[in-house]
C-alpha positions as semicolon CSV with decimal commas, in nm:
position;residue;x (nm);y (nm);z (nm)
1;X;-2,068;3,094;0,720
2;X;-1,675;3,023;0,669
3;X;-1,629;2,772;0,383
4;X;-1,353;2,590;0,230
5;X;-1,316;2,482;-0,145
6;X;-1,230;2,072;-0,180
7;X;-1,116;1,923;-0,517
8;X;-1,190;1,531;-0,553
9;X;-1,031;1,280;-0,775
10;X;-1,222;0,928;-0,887
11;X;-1,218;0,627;-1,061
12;X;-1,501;0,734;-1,264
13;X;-1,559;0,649;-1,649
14;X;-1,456;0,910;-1,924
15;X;-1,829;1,003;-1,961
16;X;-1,926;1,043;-1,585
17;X;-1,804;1,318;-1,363
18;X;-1,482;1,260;-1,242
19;X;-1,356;1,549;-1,106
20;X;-1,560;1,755;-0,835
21;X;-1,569;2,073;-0,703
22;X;-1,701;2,135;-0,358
23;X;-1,799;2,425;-0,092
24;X;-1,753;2,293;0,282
25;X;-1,933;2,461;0,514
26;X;-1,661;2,459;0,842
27;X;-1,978;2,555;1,102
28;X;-2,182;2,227;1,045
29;X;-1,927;2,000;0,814
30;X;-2,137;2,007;0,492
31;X;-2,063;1,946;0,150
32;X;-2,185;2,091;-0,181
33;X;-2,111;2,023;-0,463
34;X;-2,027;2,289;-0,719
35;X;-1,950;2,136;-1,033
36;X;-1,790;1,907;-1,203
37;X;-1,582;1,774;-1,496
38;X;-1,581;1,470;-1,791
39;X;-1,368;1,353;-2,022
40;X;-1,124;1,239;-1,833
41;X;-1,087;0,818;-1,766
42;X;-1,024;0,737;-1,380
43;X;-0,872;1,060;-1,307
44;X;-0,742;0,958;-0,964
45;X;-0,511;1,172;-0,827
46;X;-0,479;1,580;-0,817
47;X;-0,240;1,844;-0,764
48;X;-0,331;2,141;-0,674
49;X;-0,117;2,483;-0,820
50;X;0,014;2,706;-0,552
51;X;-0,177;2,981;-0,703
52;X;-0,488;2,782;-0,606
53;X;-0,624;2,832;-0,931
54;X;-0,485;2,551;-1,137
55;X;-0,478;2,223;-1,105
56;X;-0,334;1,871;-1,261
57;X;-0,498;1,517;-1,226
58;X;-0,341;1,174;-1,354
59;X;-0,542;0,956;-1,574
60;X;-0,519;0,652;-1,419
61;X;-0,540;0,429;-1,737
62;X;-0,247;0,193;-1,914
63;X;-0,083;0,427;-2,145
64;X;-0,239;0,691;-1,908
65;X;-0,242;1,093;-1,934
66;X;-0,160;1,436;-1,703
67;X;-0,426;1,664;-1,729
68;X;-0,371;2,007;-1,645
69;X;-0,739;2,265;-1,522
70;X;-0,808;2,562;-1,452
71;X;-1,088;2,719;-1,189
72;X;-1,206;3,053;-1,242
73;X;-1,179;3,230;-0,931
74;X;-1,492;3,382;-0,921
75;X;-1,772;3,185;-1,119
76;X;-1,540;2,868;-0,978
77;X;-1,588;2,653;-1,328
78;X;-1,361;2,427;-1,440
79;X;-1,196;2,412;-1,783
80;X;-0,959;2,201;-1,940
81;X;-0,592;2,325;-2,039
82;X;-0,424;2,041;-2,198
83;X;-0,261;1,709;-2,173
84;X;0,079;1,501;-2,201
85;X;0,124;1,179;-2,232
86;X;0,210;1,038;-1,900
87;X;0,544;0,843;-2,003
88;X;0,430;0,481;-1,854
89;X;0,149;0,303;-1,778
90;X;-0,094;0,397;-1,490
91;X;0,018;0,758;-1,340
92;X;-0,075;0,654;-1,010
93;X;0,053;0,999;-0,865
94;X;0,157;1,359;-0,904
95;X;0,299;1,640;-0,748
96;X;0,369;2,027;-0,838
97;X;0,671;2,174;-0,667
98;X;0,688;2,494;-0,474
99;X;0,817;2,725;-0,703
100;X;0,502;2,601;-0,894
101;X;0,720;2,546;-1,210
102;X;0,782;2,195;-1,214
103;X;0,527;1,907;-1,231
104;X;0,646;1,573;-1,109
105;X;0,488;1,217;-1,167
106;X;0,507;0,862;-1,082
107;X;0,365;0,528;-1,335
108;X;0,284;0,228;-1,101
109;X;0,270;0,016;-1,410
110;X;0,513;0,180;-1,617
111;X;0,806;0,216;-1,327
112;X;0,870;0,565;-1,449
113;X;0,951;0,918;-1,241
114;X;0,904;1,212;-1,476
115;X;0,934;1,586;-1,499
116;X;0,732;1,856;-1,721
117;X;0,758;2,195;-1,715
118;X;0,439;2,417;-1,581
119;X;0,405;2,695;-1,840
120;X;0,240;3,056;-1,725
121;X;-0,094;2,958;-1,810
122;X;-0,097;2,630;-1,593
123;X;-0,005;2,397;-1,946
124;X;0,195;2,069;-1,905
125;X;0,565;2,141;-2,113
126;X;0,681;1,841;-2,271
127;X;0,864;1,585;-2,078
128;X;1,186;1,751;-1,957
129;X;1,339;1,429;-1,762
130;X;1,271;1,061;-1,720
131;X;1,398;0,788;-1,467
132;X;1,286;0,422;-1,412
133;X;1,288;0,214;-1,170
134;X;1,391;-0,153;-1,193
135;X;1,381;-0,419;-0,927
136;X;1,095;-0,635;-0,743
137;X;0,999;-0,766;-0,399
138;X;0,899;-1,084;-0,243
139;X;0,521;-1,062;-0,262
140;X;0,521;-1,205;-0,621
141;X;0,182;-1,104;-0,705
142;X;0,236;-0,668;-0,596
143;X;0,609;-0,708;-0,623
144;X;0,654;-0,870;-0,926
145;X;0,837;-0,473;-1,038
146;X;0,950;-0,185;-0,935
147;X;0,594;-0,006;-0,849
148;X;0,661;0,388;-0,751
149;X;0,361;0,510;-0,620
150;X;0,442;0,874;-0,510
151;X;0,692;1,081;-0,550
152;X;0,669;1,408;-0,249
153;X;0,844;1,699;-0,215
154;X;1,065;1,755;0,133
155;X;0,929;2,106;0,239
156;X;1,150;2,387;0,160
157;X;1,399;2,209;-0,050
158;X;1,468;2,072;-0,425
159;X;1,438;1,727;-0,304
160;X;1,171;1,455;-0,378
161;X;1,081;1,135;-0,191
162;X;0,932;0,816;-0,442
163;X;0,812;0,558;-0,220
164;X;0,833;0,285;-0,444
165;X;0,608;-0,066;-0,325
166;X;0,739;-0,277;-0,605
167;X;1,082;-0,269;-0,479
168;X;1,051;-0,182;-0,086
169;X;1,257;0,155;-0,090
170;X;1,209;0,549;-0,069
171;X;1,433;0,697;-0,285
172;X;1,552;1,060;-0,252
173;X;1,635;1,305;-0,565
174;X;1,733;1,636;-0,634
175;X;1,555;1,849;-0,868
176;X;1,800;2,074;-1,084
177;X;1,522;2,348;-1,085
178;X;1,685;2,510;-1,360
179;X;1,660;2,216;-1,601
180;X;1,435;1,976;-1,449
181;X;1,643;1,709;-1,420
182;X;1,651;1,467;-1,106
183;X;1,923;1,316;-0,969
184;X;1,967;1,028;-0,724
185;X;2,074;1,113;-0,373
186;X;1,943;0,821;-0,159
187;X;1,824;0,499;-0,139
188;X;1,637;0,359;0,211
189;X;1,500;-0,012;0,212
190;X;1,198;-0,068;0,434
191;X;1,087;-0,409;0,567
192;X;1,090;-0,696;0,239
193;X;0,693;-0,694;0,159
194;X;0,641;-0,395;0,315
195;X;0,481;-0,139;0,040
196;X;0,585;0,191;0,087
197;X;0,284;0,383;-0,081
198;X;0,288;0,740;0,057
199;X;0,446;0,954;0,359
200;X;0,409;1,296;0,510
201;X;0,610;1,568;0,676
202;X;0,620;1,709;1,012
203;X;0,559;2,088;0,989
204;X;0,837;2,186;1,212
205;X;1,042;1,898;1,296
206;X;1,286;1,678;1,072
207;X;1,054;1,342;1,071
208;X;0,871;1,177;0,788
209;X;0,551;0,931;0,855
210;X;0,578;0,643;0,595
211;X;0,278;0,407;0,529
212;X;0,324;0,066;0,426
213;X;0,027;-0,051;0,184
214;X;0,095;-0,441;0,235
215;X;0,204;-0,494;0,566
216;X;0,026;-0,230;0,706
217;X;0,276;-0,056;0,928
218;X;0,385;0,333;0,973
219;X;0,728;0,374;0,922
220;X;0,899;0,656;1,162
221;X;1,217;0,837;0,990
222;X;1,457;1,104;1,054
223;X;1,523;1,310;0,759
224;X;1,841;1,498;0,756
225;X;1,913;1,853;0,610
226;X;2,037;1,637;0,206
227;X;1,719;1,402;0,247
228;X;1,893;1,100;0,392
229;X;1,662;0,931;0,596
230;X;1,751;0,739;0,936
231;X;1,434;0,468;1,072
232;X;1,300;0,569;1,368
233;X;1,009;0,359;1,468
234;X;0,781;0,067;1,304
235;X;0,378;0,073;1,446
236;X;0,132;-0,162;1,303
237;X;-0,182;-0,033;1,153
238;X;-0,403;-0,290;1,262
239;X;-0,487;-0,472;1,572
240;X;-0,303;-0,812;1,605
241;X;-0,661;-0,979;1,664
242;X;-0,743;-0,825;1,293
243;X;-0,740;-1,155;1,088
244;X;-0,886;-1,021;0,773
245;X;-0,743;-0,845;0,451
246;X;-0,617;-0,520;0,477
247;X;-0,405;-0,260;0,215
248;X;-0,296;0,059;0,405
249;X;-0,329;0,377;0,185
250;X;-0,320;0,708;0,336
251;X;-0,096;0,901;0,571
252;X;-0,112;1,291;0,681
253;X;0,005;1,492;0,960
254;X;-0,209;1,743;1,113
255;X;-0,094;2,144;1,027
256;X;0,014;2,229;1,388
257;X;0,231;1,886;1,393
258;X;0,067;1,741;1,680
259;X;-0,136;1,406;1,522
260;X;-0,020;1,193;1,227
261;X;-0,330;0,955;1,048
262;X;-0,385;0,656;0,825
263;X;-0,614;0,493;0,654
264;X;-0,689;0,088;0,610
265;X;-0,851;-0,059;0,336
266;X;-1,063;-0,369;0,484
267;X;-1,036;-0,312;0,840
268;X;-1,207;0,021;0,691
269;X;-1,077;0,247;0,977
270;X;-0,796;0,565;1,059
271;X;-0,562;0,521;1,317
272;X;-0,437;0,827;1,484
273;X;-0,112;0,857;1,673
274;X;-0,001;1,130;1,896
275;X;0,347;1,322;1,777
276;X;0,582;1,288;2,075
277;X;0,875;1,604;2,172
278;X;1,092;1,329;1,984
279;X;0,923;1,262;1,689
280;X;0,799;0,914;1,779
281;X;0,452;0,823;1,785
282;X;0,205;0,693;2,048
283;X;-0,115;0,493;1,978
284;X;-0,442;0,666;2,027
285;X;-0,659;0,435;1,844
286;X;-0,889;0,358;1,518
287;X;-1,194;0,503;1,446
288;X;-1,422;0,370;1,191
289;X;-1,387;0,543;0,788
290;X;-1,789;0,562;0,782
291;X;-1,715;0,386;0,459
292;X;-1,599;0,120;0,254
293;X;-1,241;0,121;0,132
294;X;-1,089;0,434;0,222
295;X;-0,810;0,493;-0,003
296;X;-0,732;0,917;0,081
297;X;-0,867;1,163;0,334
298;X;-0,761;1,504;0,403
299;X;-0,781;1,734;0,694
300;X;-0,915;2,059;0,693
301;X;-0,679;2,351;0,729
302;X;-0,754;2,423;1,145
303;X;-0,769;2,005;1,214
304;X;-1,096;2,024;1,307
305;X;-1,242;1,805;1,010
306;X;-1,126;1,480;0,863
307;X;-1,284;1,419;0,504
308;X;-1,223;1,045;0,385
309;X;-1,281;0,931;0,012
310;X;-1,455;0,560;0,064
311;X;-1,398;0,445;-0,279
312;X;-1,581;0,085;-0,269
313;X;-1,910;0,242;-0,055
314;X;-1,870;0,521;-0,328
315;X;-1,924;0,824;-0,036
316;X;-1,767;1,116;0,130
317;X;-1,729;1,051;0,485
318;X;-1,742;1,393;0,748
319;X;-1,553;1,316;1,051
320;X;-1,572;1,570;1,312
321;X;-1,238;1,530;1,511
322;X;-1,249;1,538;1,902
323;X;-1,046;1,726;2,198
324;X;-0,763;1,441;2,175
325;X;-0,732;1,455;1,824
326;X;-0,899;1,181;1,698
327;X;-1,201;1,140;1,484
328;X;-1,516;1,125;1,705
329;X;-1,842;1,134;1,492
330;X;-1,993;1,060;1,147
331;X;-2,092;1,421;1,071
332;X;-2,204;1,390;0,676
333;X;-2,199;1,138;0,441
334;X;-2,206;1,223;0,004
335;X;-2,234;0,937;-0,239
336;X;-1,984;1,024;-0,523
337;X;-1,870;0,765;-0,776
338;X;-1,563;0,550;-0,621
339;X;-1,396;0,851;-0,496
340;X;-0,998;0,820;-0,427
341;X;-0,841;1,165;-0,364
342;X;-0,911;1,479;-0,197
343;X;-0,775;1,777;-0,198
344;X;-0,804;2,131;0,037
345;X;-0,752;2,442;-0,165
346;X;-0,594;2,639;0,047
């Protein structure tokens, strides 16, 4: 039966397993889980090696820590490699480059944008580089700072996105990839109160998908060949009938370019949009999370599967995605301790 290996990230306590390795079976979208890992407070968010057999996660704490793992390739156990201080409070997200010598970071509390070095044996260098944001927004109780909450790397080139909700922009940089250093490029304001939380890359065309956390809206750019970014297109997330609480989270496009998702938090759902010849998007819809408070999904490598990590129902939701590209059925759900990121290794 053809199987895929999934990594998942949590807000789990230091003594419960926060980290998880699972088989998914592609025939019949089950999960197993393979094992697991402790000692490690909220460890939210992963990065995943290109070698596929390393990974980092961020511990998601004031004062927080990058944690770098390794996974034996055969027996598939996890063990530790070492840790760095995280330069800022709450390392809300991290990133490895392509060249797989660089690891990049982001502190929501702290403001900061940070390099290390990846040694040969997947270890976190000291810090090599430090930025920080300053600034706020008009939503005094999320914007009361600058609040970077990703920082993503544009395809094929030494140049980094940080969507930063504190202050409303997504800033570009260039990575020297010699000495780590980053240096500013660009700087795009979105809506005021917007949120920009994370964003995704066509595959083959020069667009990037943006999603707003607090005014949940997708944000349609052009990117050019230096990382300059030119709007596009502004969809809501949400119905305008929708009169409860929602925080937008997640946004991916599908491999073969043809479907971009996100995920609400409250209205509990993932709208899916059809990629148009120009890069636009059209509505298809929301389907239901099969969960509470889903705050990261990822799709399986052929686009076939849509796994979402419900953090406040505490499950793993199996959507089983349909001829027009959008999820169609409840296929499995896992209860895992308020899970928050998930990761395909490839």
């Amino acid at each position: 039966m053809a199987t895929s290996y999934i990594l998942t990230g949590s807000y789990a306590s230091e003594s419960e397993p926060g980290i998880k390795l699972w088989e998914f079976e592609k025939n019949n979208g089950k999960l197993i889980e393979l094992t697991n890992i402790v000692g490690i407070e909220r460890p939210s968010f992963l990065a995943v090696h290109p070698n596929g057999t390393s990974f980092v996660a961020t511990s998601e704490v004031g004062n927080g820590e990058l944690v770098s793992y390794w996974i034996h390739p055969t027996t598939k156990k996890m063990m530790e490699i070492n840790r760095q201080s995280s330069n800022g409070d709450h390392p809300a997200h991290v990133t490895i480059d392509e060249t797989g010598n660089w690891l990049l970071s982001v502190t929501y509390s702290g403001a900061t944008i940070n390099v290390h070095p990846l040694l040969a044996d997947g270890a976190i260098g000291d810090l090599a580089f430090s930025i920080k944001h300053e600034g706020s927004g008009p939503n005094k109780e999320r914007q009361d700072a600058a609040h970077p909450h990703s920082i993503i790397q544009v395809p094929g080139k030494n140049l980094f996105l940080v969507s930063d909700l504190g202050t409303d922009t997504i800033t570009t940089y260039k990575l020297d990839a010699d000495k780590g250093e980053l240096t500013l490029r660009y700087i795009v304001q979105t809506e005021a109160g917007a949120g920009p939380r994370h964003l995704s890359f066509h595959p083959t065309m020069p667009f990037v998908y943006s999603v707003n956390e607090l005014n949940s809206t997708l944000m349609v750019y052009k990117i050019s060949h230096e990382g300059q970014l030119e709007f596009i297109q502004l969809l809501p997330l949400v119905p305008d009938s929708y009169e409860g609480e929602n925080t937008s989270a997640e946004i991916a496009v599908s491999s073969d370019g043809s479907f971009v998702y996100a995920s609400n938090r409250g209205h509990d759902s993932i709208a899916s949009f059809a990629v148009q010849a120009n890069g636009t998007l059209e509505n298809l819809g929301l389907a239901g999370s099969g969960g509470e408070g889903p705050r990261h999904f990822g799709i399986m490598p052929e686009n076939d599967w849509l796994i979402v990590t419900n953090e406040n129902s505490h499950t793993l939701t199996v959507l089983k995605m349909g001829q027009t590209g959008t999820p169609c059925a409840v296929e499995n759900i896992i209860q895992t301790t308020a899970p928050v990121c998930i990761k395909v290794i490839k």
